[in-house]
Coordinates of C-alpha atoms and ligand atoms in Angstrom, one line a residue:
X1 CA 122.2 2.4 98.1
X2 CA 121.0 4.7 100.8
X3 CA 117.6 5.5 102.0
X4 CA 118.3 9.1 102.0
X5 CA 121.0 11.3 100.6
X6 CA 120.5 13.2 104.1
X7 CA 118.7 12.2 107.4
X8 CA 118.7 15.4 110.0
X9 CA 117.8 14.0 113.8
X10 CA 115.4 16.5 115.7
X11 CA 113.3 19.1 113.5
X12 CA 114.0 22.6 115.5
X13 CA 114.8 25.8 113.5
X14 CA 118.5 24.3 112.9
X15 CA 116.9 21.1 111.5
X16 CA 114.3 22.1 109.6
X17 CA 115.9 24.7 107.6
X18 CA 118.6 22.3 107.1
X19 CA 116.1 19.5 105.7
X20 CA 114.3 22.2 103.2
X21 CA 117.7 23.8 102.7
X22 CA 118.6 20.5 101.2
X23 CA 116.0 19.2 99.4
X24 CA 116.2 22.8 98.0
X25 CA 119.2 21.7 96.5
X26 CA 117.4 18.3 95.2
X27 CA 118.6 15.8 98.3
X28 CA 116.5 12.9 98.8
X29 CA 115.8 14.1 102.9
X30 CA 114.2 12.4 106.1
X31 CA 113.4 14.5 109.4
X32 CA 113.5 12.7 112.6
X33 CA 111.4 14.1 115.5
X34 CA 110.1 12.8 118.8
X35 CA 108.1 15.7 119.6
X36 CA 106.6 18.4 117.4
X37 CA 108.2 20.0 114.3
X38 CA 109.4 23.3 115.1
X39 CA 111.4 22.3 118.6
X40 CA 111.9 24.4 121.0
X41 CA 111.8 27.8 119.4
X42 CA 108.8 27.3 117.8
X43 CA 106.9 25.0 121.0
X44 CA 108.5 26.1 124.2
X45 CA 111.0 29.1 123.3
X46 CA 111.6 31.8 121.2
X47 CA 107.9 31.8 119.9
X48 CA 105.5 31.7 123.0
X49 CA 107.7 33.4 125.1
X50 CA 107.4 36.3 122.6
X51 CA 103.8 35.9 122.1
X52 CA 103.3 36.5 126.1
X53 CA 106.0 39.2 126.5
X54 CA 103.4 41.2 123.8
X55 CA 100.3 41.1 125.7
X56 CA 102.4 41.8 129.2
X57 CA 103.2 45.1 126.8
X58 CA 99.5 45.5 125.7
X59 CA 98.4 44.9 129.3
X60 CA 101.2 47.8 130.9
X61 CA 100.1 50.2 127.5
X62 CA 96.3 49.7 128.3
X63 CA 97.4 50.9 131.9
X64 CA 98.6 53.9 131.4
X65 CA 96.2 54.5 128.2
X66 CA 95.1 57.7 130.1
X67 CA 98.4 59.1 129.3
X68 CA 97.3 59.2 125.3
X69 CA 94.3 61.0 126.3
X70 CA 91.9 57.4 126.6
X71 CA 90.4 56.6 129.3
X72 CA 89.1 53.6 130.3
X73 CA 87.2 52.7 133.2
X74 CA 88.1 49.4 134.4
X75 CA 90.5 46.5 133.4
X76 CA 90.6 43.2 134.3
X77 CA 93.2 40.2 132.8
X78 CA 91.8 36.9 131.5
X79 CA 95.4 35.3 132.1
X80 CA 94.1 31.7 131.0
X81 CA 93.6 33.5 127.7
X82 CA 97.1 35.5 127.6
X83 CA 98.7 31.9 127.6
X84 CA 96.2 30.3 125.5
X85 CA 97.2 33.1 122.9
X86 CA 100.6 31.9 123.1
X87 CA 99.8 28.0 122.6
X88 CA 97.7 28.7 120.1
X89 CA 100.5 30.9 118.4
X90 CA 103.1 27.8 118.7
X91 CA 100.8 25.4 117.2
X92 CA 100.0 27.3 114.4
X93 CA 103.8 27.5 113.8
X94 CA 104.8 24.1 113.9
X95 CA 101.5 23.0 111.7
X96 CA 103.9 25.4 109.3
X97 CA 106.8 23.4 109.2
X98 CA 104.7 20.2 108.9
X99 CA 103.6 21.8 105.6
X100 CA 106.7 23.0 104.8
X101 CA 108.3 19.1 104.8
X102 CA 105.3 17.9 102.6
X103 CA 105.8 21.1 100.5
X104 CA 109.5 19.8 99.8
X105 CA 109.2 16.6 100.0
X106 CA 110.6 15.6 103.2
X107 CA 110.3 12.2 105.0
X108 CA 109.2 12.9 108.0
X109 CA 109.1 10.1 110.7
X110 CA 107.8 10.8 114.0
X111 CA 110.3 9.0 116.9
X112 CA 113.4 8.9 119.3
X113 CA 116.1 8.7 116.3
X114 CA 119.6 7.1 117.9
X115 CA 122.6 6.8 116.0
X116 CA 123.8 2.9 115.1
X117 CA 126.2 3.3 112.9
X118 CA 127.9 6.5 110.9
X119 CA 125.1 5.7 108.0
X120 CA 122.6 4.5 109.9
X121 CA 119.5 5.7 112.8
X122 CA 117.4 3.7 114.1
X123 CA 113.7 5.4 114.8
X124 CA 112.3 4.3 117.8
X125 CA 108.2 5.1 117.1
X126 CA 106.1 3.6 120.1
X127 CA 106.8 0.1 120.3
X128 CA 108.5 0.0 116.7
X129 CA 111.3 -0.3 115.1
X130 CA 112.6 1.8 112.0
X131 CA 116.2 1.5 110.9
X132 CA 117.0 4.1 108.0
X133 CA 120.4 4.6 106.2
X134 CA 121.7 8.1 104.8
X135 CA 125.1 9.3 103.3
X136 CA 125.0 12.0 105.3
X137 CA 123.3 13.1 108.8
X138 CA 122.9 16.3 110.3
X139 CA 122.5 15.8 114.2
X140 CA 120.3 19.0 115.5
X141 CA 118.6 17.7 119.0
X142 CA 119.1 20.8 121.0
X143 CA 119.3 21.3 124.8
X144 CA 117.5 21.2 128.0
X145 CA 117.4 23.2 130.8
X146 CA 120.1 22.9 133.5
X147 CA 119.5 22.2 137.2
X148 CA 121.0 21.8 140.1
X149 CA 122.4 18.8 141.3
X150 CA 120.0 19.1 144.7
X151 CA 117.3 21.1 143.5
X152 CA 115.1 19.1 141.0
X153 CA 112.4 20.7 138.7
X154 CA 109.2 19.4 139.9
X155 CA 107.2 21.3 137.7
X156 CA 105.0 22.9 140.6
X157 CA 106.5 24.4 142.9
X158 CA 110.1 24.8 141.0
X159 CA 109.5 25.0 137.7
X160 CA 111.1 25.4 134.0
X161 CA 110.8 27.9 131.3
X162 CA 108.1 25.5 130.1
X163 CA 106.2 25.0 133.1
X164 CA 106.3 29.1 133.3
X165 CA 105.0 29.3 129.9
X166 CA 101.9 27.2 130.8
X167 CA 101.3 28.3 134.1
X168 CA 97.4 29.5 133.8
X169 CA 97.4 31.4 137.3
X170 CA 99.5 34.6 138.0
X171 CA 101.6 33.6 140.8
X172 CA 101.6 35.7 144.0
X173 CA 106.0 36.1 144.3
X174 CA 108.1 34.3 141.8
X175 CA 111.9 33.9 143.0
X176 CA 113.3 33.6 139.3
X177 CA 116.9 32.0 139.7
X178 CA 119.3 33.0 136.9
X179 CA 118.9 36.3 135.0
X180 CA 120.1 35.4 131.2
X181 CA 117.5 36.9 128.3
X182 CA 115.2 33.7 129.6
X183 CA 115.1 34.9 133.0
X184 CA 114.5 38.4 132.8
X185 CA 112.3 37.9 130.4
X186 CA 110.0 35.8 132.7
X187 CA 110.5 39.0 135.3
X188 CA 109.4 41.7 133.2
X189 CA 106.2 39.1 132.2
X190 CA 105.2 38.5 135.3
X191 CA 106.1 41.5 137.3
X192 CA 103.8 43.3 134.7
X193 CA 100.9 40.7 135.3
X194 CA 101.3 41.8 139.3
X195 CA 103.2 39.1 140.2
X196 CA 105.7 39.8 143.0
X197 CA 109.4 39.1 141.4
X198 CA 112.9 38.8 142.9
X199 CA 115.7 38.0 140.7
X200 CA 118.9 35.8 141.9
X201 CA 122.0 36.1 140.1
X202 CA 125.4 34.6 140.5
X203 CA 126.8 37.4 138.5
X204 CA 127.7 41.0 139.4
X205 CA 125.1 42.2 137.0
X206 CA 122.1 40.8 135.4
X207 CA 122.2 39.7 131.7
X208 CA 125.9 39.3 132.8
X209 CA 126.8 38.8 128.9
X210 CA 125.8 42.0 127.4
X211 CA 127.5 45.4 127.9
X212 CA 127.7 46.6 131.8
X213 CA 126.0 49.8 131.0
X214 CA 123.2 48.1 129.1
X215 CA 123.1 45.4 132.2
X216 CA 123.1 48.5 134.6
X217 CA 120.2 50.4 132.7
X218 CA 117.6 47.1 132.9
X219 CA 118.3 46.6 136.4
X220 CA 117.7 49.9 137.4
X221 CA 114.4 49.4 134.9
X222 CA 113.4 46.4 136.8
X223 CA 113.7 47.6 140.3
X224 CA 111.5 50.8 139.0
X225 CA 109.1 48.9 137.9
X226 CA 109.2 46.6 141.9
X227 CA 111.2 43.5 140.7
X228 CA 113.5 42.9 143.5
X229 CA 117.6 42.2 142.1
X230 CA 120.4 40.1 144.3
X231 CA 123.7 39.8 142.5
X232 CA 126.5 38.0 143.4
X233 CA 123.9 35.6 145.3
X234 CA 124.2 31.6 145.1
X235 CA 121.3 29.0 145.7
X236 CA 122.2 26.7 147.5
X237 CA 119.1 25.0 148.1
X238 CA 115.2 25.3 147.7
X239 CA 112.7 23.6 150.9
X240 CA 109.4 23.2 149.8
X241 CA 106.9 24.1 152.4
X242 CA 102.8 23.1 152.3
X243 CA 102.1 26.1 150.4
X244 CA 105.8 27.9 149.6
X245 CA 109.0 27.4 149.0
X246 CA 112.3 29.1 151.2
X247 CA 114.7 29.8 148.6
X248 CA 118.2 29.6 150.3
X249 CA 120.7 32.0 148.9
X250 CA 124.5 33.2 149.6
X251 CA 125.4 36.9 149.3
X252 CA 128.0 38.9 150.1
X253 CA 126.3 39.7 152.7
X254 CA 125.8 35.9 154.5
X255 CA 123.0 33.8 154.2
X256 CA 119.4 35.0 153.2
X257 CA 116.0 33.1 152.9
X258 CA 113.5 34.4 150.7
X259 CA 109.6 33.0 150.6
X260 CA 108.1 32.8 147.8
X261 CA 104.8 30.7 145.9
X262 CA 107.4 29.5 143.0
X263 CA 111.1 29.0 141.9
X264 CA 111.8 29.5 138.2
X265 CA 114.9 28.3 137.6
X266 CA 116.8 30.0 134.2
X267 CA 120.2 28.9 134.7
X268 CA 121.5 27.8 131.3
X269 CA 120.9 25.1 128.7
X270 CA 122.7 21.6 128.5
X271 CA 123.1 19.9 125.0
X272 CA 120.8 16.7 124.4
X273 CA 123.8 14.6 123.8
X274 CA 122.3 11.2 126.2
X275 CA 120.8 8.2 124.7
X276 CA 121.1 9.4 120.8
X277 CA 124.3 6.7 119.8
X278 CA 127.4 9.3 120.1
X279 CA 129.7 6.9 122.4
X280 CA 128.8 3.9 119.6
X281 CA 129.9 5.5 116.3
X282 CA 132.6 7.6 118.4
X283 CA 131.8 11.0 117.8
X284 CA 133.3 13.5 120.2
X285 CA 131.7 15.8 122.5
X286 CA 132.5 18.2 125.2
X287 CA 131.0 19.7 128.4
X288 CA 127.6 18.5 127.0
X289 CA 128.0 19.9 123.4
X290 CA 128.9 17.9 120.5
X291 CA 132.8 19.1 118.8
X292 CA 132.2 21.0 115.4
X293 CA 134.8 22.2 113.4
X294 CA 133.7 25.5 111.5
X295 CA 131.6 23.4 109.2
X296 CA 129.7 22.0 111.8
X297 CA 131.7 18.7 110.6
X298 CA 131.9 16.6 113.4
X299 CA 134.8 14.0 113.8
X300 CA 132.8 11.4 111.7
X301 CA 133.0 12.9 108.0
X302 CA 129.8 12.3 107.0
X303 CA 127.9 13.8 110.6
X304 CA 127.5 17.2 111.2
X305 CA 126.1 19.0 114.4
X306 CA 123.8 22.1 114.4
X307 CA 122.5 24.4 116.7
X308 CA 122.3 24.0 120.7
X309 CA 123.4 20.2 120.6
X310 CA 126.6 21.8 119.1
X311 CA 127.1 24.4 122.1
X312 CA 126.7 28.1 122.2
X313 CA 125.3 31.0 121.5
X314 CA 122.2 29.1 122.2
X315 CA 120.3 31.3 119.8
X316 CA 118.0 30.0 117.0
X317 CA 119.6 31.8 114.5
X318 CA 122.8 30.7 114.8
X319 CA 121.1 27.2 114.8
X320 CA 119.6 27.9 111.6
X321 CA 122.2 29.5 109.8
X322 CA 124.6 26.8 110.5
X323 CA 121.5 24.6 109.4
X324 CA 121.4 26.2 105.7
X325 CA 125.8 26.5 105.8
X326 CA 125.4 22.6 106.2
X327 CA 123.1 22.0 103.7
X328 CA 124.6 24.4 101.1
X329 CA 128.0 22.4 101.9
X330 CA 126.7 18.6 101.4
X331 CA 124.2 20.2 98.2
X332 CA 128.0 21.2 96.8
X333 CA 127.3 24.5 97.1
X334 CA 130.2 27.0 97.7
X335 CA 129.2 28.3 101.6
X336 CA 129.5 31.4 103.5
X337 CA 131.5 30.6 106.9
X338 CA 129.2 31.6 110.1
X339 CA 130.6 35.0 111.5
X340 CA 130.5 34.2 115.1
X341 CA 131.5 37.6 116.0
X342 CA 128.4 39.0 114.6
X343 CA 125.5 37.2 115.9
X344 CA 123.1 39.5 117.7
X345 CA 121.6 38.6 120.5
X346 CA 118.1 40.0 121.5
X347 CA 116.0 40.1 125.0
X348 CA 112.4 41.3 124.5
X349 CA 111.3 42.6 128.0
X350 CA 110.8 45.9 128.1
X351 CA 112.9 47.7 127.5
X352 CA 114.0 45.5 125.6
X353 CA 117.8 44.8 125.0
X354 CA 120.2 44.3 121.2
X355 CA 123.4 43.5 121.0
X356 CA 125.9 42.3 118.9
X357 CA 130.2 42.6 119.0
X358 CA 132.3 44.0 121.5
X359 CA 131.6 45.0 124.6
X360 CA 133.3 48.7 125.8
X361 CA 135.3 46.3 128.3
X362 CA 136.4 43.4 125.9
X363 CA 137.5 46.0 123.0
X364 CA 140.1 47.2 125.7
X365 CA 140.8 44.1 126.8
X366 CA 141.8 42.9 123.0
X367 CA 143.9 45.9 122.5
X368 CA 141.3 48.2 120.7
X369 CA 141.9 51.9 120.4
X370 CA 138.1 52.6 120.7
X371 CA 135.8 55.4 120.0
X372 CA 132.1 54.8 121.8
X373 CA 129.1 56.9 120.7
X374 CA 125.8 56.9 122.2
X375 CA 122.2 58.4 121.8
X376 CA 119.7 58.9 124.2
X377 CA 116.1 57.8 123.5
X378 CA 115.0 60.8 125.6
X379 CA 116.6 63.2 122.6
X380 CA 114.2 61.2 120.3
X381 CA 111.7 63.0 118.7
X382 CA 110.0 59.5 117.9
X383 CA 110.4 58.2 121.6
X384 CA 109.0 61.1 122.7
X385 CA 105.9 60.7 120.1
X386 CA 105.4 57.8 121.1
X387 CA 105.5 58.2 124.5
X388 CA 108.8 55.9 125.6
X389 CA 112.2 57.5 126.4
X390 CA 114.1 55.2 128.2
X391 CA 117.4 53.9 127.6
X392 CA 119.8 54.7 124.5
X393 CA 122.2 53.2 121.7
X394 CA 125.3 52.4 122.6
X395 CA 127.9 52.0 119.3
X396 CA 131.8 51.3 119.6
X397 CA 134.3 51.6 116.8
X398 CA 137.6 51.2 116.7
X399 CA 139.6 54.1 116.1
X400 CA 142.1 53.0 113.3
X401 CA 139.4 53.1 110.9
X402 CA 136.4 53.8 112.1
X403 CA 134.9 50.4 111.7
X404 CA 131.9 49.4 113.9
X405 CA 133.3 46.4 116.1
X406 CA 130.4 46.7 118.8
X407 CA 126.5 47.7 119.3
X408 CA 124.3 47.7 122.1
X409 CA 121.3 49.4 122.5
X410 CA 118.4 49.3 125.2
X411 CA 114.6 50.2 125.2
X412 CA 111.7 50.2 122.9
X413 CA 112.4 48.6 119.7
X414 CA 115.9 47.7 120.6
X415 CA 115.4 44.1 119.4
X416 CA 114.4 45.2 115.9
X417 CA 116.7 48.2 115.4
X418 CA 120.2 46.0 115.6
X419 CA 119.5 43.9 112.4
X420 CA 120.6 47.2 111.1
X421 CA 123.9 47.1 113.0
X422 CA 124.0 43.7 112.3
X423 CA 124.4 44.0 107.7
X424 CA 126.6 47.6 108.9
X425 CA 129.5 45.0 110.7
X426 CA 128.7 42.2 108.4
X427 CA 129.8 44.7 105.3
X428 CA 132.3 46.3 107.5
X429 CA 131.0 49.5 108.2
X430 CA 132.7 52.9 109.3
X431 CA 131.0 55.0 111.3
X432 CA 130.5 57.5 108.8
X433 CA 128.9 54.5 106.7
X434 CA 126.3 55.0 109.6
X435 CA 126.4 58.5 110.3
X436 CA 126.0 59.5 106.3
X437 CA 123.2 57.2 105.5
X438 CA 120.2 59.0 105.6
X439 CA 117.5 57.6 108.2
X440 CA 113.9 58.3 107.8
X441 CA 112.2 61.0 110.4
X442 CA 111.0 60.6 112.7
X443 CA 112.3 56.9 113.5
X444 CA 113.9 55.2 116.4
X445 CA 116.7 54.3 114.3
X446 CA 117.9 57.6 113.7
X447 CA 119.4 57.2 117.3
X448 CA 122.0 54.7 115.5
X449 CA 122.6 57.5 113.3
X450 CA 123.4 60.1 116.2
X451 CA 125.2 57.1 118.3
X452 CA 127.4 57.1 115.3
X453 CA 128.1 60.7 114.9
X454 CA 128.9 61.4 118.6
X455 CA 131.7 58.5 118.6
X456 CA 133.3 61.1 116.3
X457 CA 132.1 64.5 117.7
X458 CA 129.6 65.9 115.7
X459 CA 126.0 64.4 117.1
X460 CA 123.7 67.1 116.3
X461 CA 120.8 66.4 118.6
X462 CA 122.4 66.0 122.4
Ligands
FAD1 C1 112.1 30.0 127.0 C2 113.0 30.1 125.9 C3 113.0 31.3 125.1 C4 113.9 31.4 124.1 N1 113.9 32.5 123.3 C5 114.8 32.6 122.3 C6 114.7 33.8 121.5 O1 114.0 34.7 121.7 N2 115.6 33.9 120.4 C7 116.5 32.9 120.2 O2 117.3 33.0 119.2 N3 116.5 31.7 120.9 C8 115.7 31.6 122.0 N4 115.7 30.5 122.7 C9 116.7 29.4 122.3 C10 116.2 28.6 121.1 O3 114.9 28.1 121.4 C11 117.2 27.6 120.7 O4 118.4 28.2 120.5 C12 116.7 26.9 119.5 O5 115.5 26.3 119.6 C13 117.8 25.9 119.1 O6 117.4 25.2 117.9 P1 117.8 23.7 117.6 O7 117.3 23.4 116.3 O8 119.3 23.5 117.9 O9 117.1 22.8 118.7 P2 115.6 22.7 119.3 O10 114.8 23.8 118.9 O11 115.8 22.4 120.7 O12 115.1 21.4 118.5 C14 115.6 20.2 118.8 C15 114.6 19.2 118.4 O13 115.1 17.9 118.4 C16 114.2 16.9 119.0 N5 115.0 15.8 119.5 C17 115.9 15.8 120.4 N6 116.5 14.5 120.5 C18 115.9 13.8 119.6 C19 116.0 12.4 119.2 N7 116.9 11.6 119.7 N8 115.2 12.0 118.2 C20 114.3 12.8 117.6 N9 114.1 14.1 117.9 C21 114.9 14.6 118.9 C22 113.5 17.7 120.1 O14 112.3 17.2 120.4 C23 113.4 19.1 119.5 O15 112.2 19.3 118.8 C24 114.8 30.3 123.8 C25 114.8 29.1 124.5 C26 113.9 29.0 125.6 C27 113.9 27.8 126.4

């Protein structure tokens, strides 16, 4: 007999859904986790960064208050308090799960969990010992940061995202390496708290994964608003001074040395693979990330891998989704397969930044006949209510049909406006599916409604 029917090993979004998904479904479940419930998302991701990003908003809307006819005489930023706001926000979140696993039941143990044998974990808690058995484990320990072979994170002077989310001081230039959604968030956070920001990306654009117009639009947001961009640029190394650092970069240009106080470095995520028993019971991984097949099955029958461990997107969604596929599957419930090709992906700066599909340049490059259709925020009745114009959504359909196979949108709202792009591709849409659904007035959304039209001619408002 087993311990547990099911035993999931770190207690993130992917492995916490998983464990209530499961004992849902009336599995006998443990959670393993060294830190606190709720991983990174909840602690030191997804969650606080968010919480920040929203009072850098308040903070640039209070500034320019006078344009909404207030006026107000003098501001000042407790910046302690903005990151307190966010701590507190995370805790409260991860006392959440905790209830939820008392809510259903869950053993939680709190400990390094390794992998002994393809039934077994041992739970390393302090100085003791556990050894638990389950007929099935779900292995969802996420990812760190990446760094550079010569340039180490000292958590002062060259820092992390979760050093960046702590820091209680506004620091006078930031040099923010790597401009994924992590690190232009950070810029648009701490440009907007007055910090002085310069971006370096390896790339020829920043957030080099979304759409090149959409990429094109936030840089020329970010250097409006005085954060400083160097594409195609390469670290190469980072001297730490008495009081500064010299970042040392390569650009198409030749060399370059920029001061600054701090080095954020945002340069991707590795999987946390080390020390957790994968050589032992012989389960396969790859550059870091654990081999899935597409039931996160890995090549042990009874181990499955979730979430970052199991390689990219490195989004929380996809970590939980696969979490409930999982559970649903070892539960004996029939599963819906992840759609991989429709997982949006979201960057809250401002503007802010939704995609999901195709981009205009990979639809040509798979052979689509497309047809692209965009809107303009400043056409927007509601953007011009409420007093933000910028950017636009950006939709691309292929021709044959009509069907949406791509959607990208920037500025206000942007992050919140694709979940409905997101159930149109999921069910297939056409673009008169989009165009022919009525959308409220005066909302944002109506833009996807317009974006829709003008692929096919007949926008009515630009
Ligand atoms: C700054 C930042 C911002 C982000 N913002 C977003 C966002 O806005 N949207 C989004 O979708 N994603 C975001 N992400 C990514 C998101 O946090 C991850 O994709 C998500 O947390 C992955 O979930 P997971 O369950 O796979 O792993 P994690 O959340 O990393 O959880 C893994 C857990 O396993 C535990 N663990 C590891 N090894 C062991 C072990 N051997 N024994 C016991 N426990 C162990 C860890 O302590 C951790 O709690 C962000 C990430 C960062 C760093």
């Amino acid at each position: 007999m087993f311990d547990f029917d099911l035993a999931v090993l770190g207690g993130g979004p992917g492995g916490y859904v998983a464990a209530i998904r499961a004992a849902q479904l009336g599995q006998k479940v443990c959670i393993i986790e060294k830190d606190k419930l709720g991983g990174i998302c909840l602690n030191w991701g997804c969650i606080p960064t968010k919480a920040l990003l929203k009072n850098a908003e308040v903070y640039q809307t209070v500034k320019k208050a006078d344009l909404y006819g207030i006026n107000i005489k003098s501001i000042s930023v407790n910046f302690k308090k903005n990151v307190d706001r966010s701590r507190s926000v995370a805790k409260q979140l991860s006392k959440g799960v905790e209830f939820l696993m008392k809510k259903n039941s869950i053993t939680h143990f709190t400990g390094f969990g390794k992998l002994e044998s393809e039934n077994n974990i041992n739970i390393i808690q302090k100085s003791i010992n556990k050894r638990i058995s389950a007929k099935n484990i779900i292995i969802a320990t996420g990812a760190k940061p990446k760094a550079f072979q010569n340039i180490k994170i000292d958590g002062k002077y060259i820092i992390g995202s979760k050093e960046a989310l702590n820091l209680v001081e506004i620091p006078k230039k930031i040099i923010i390496v790597g401009s994924g959604a992590i690190g232009c968030e950070f810029a648009f956070y701490f440009n907007s708290f007055g910090a002085e920001v310069e971006i370096i990306e390896m790339q020829k654009t920043i957030l080099p994964m979304e759409d090149s117009e959409i990429s094109a639009a936030l840089k020329d947001s970010f250097i409006s608003s005085g954060i400083k961009i160097h594409n195609n640029s390469k670290v190469q190394s980072i001297d730490k001074l008495k009081t500064k650092i010299k970042v040392n970069i390569v650009t198409e240009n030749g060399n370059l040395q920029i001061d600054g106080n701090i080095a954020l470095l945002a340069i991707g995520i590795e999987g946390n693979t080390n020390n957790i028993g994968l050589n032992g019971v012989g389960i396969k991984s790859e550059n870091g990330s654990i081999s899935i097949n597409s039931h996160c099955q890995t090549n042990i029958s009874n181990i499955y891998a979730i979430g970052d461990v199991a390689g990219p997107p490195w989004l929380a969604h996809k970590a939980s989704a696969q979490g409930h596929m999982v559970a649903d599957l070892i539960g004996g419930k029939s599963v819906h397969e992840i759609d991989y090709f429709n997982i949006p992906n979201c960057t809250y700066c401002q503007p802010q930044v939704g995609s999901l599909g195709l981009t205009e340049s990979k639809a040509k490059d798979l052979g689509h006949n497309i047809k692209v259709g965009k809107f303009f925020f400043r056409a927007s009745g509601k953007a011009m209510a409420v007093g933000n114009t910028f950017g636009f959504v950006k939709l691309i359909f292929d021709d044959q049909y009509g069907e949406l196979i791509g959607a990208h949108i920037i500025g206000d709202g942007a992050t919140e406006m694709i979940a409905e792009l997101n159930m149109a591709k999921a069910l297939e849409s056409t673009w008169e599916d989009l165009a022919m659904t009525m959308h409220a007035h005066p909302t944002l959304s109506e833009a996807v409604m317009e974006a829709a039209m003008d692929a096919f001619g007949s926008a009515i408002h630009q």
